[in-house]
Short mmCIF file of C-alpha atoms and ligand atoms in Angstrom, two decimals:
data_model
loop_
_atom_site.label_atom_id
_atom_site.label_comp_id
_atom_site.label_asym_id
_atom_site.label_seq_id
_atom_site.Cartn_x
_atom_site.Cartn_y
_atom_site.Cartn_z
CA UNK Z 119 52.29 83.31 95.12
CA UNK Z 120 54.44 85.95 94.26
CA UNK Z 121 55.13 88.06 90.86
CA UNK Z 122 56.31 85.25 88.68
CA UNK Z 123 52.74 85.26 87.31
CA UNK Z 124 50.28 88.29 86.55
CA UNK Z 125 47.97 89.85 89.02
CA UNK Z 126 44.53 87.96 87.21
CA UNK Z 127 46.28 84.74 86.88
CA UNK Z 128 47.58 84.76 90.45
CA UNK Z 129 43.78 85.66 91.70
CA UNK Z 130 42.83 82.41 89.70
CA UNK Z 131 45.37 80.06 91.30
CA UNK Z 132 44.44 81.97 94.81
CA UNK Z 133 41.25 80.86 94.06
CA UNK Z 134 41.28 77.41 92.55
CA UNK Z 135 43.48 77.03 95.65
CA UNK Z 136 40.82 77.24 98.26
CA UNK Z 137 38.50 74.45 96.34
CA UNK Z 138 38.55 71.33 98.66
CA UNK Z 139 41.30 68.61 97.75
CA UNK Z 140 43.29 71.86 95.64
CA UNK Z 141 46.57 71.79 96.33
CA UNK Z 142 49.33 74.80 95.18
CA UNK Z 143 50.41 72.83 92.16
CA UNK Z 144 46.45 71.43 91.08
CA UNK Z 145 45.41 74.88 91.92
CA UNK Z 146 48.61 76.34 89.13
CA UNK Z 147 47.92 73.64 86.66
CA UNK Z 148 43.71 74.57 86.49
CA UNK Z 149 44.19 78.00 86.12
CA UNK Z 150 46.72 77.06 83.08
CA UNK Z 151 44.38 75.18 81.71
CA UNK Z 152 41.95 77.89 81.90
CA UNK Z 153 44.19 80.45 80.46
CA UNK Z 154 44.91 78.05 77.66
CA UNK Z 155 41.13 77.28 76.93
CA UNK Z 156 39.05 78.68 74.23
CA UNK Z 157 37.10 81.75 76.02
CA UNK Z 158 33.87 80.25 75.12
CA UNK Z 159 34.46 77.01 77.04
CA UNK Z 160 36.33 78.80 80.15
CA UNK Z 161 32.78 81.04 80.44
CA UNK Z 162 31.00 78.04 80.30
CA UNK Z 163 32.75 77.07 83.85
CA UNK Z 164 31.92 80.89 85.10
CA UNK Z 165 28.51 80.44 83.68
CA UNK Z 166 28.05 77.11 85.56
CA UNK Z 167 29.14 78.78 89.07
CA UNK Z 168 26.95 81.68 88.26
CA UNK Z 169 24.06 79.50 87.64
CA UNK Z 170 24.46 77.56 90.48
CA UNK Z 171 24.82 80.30 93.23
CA UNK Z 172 21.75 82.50 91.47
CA UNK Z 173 19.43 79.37 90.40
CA UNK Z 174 19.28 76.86 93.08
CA UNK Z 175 17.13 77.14 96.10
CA UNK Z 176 15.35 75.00 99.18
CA UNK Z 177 12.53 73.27 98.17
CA UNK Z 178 9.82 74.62 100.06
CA UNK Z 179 8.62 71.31 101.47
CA UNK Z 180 11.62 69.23 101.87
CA UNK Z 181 14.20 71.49 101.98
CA UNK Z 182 16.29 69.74 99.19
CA UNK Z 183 17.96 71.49 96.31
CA UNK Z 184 15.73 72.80 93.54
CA UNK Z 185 15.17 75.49 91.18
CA UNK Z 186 11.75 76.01 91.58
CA UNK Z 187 9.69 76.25 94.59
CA UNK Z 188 8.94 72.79 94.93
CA UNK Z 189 11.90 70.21 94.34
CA UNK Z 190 11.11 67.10 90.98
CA UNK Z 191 11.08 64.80 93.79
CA UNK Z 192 8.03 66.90 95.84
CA UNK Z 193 6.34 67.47 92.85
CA UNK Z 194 6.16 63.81 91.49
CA UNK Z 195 2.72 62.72 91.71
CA UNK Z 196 4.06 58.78 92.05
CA UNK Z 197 5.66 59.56 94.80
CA UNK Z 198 4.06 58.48 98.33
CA UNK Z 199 4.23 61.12 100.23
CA UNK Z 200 3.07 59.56 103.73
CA UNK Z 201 6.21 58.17 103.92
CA UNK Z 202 9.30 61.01 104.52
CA UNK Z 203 13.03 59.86 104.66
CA UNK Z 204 14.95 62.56 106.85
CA UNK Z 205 18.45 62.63 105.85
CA UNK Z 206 20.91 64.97 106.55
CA UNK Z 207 22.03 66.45 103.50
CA UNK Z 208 20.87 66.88 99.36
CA UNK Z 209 23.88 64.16 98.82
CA UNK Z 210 22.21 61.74 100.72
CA UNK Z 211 19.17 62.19 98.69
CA UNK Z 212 21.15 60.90 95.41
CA UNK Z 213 22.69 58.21 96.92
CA UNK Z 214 19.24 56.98 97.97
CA UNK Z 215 17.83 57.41 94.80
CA UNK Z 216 20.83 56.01 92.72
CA UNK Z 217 19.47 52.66 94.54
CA UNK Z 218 16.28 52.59 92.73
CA UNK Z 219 14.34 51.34 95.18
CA UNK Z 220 12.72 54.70 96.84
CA UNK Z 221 9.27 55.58 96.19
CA UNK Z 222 9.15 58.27 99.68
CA UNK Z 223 9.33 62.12 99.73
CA UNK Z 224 12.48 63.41 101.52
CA UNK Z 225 13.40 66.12 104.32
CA UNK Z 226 16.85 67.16 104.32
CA UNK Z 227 17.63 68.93 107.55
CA UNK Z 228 20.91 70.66 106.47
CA UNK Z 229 23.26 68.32 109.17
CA UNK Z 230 23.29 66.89 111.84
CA UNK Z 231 22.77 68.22 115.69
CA UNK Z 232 26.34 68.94 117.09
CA UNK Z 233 26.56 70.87 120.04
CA UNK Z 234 30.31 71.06 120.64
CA UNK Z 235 30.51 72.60 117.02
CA UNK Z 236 27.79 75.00 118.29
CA UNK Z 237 24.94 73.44 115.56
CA UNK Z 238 21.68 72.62 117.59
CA UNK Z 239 18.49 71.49 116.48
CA UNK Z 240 17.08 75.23 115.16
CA UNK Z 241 19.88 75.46 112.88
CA UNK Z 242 18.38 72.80 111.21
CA UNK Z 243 15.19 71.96 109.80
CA UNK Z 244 13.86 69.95 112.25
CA UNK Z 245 10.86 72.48 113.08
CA UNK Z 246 9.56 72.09 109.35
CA UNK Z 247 9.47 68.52 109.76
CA UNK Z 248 7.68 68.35 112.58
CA UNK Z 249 5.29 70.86 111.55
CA UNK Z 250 5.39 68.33 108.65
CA UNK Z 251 4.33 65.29 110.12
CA UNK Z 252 1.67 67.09 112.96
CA UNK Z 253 -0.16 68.51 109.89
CA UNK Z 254 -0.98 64.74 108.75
CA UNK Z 255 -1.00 62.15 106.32
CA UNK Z 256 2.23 60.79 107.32
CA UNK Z 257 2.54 57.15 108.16
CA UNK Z 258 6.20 56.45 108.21
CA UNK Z 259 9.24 58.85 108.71
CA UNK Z 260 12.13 56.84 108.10
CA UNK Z 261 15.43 57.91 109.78
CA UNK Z 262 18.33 57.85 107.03
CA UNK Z 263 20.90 60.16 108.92
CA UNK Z 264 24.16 59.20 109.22
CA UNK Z 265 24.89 55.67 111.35
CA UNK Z 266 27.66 57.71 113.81
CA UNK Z 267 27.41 59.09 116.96
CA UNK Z 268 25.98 62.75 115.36
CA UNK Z 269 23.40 61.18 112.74
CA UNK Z 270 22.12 58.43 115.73
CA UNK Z 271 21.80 61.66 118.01
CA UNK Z 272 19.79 63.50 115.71
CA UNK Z 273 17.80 60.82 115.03
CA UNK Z 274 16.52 59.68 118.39
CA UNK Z 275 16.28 63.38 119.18
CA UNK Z 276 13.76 63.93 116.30
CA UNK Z 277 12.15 60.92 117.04
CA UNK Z 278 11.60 62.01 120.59
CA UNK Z 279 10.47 65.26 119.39
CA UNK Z 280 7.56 62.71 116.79
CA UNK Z 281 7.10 60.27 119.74
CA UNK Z 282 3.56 62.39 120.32
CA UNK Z 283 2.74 62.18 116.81
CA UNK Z 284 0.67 59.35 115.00
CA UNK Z 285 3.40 57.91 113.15
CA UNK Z 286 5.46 55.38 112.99
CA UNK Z 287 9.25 55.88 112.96
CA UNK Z 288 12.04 53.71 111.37
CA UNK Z 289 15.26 53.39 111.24
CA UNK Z 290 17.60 52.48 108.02
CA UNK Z 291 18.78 48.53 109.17
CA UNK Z 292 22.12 48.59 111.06
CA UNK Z 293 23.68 46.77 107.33
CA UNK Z 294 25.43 50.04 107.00
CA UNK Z 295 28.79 50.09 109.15
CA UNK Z 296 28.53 52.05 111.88
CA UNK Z 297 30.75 55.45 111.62
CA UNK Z 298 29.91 55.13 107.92
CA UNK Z 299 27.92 57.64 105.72
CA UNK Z 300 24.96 57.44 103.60
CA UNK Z 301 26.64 59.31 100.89
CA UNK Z 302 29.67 56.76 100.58
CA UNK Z 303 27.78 53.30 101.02
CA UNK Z 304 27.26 50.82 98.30
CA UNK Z 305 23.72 50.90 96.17
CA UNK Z 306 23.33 47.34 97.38
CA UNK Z 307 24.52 47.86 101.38
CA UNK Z 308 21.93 51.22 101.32
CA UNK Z 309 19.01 48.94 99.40
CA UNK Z 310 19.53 46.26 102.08
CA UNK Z 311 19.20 48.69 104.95
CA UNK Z 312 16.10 50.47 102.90
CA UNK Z 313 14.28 47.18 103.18
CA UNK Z 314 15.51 45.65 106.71
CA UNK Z 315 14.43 49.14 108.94
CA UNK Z 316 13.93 48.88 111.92
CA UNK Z 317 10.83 50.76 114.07
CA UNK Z 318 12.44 52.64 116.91
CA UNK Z 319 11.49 52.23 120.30
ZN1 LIG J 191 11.03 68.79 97.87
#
């Protein structure tokens, strides 16, 4: 960006620049707006990033965003936990909750298994949930990756991986379009396909 602007604001623009969906001219117009700002509430948006990077951690059981050791899902006594949902990222998670209708523990393996972008199956968490599941107590893992070609491979791999378990495995009903994602689909498309799953063969 050149020296039309000084070296701090330039660094701010650089910055707001490399935010997903940032263009040149958002990435200009943010940082003006931050320069214009009272200094309280501009710290408040450093304070927020701070907190995020230094605060949030895996849950130690499911793997899910949380501040403390154990995520307010994991630690919910009304929740059932013999039945896990495995999705593939902490978004997924809210878009199944925002439906309501979940009463299940969650593991969230990080993505999905993707060999050609070099991502195989111990770059996830798929060891923790197996280790999960063998250790008992588990009567239904429900298979909530994403319905295309990645979140279908990862599924029927993990499922091959349970197949010696005791436990029955589901899939979410095939309601959701396929090539879709969890974390776009309507509350009432993703309740419909929490009721109508499927057991896997
Ligand atoms: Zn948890």
């Amino acid at each position: 960006m050149n020296g039309v602007y000084t070296e701090s604001l330039n660094k701010l623009i650089e910055e707001f620049g490399k935010l997903p969906g940032i263009g040149p001219k958002s990435a200009e117009r943010l940082a003006f707006y931050i320069l214009k700002s009272e200094p309280a509430e501009a710290m408040k948006l450093a304070d927020a990033i701070r907190d995020v990077k230094n605060k949030i951690k895996r849950c130690k059981i499911c793997c899910n965003l949380s501040e403390e050791a154990l995520c307010q899902i994991c630690s919910d006594p009304r929740r059932d936990k013999s039945l896990i949902c495995v999705v593939e990222q902490p978004k997924d998670v809210i878009a199944l909750e925002k439906t309501g209708t979940c009463k299940w523990v969650y593991h969230v393996l990080g993505g999905h298994i993707a060999p050609l972008e070099g991502v195989e199956p111990t770059d996830l968490t798929v060891d923790k949930l197996v280790e999960r599941v063998r250790e008992g107590n588990v009567k239904e893992v429900i298979m909530a990756t994403n319905p295309n070609m990645a979140g279908d491979g990862t599924s029927l791999y993990i499922s091959s991986l349970l197949r010696s378990a005791e436990v029955k495995i589901t899939r979410l009903a095939r309601g959701l379009p396929t090539g879709s994602t969890i974390e776009y689909a309507s509350g009432k498309i993703l309740t419909d396909a929490i009721i109508g799953r499927q057991e896997l063969e």
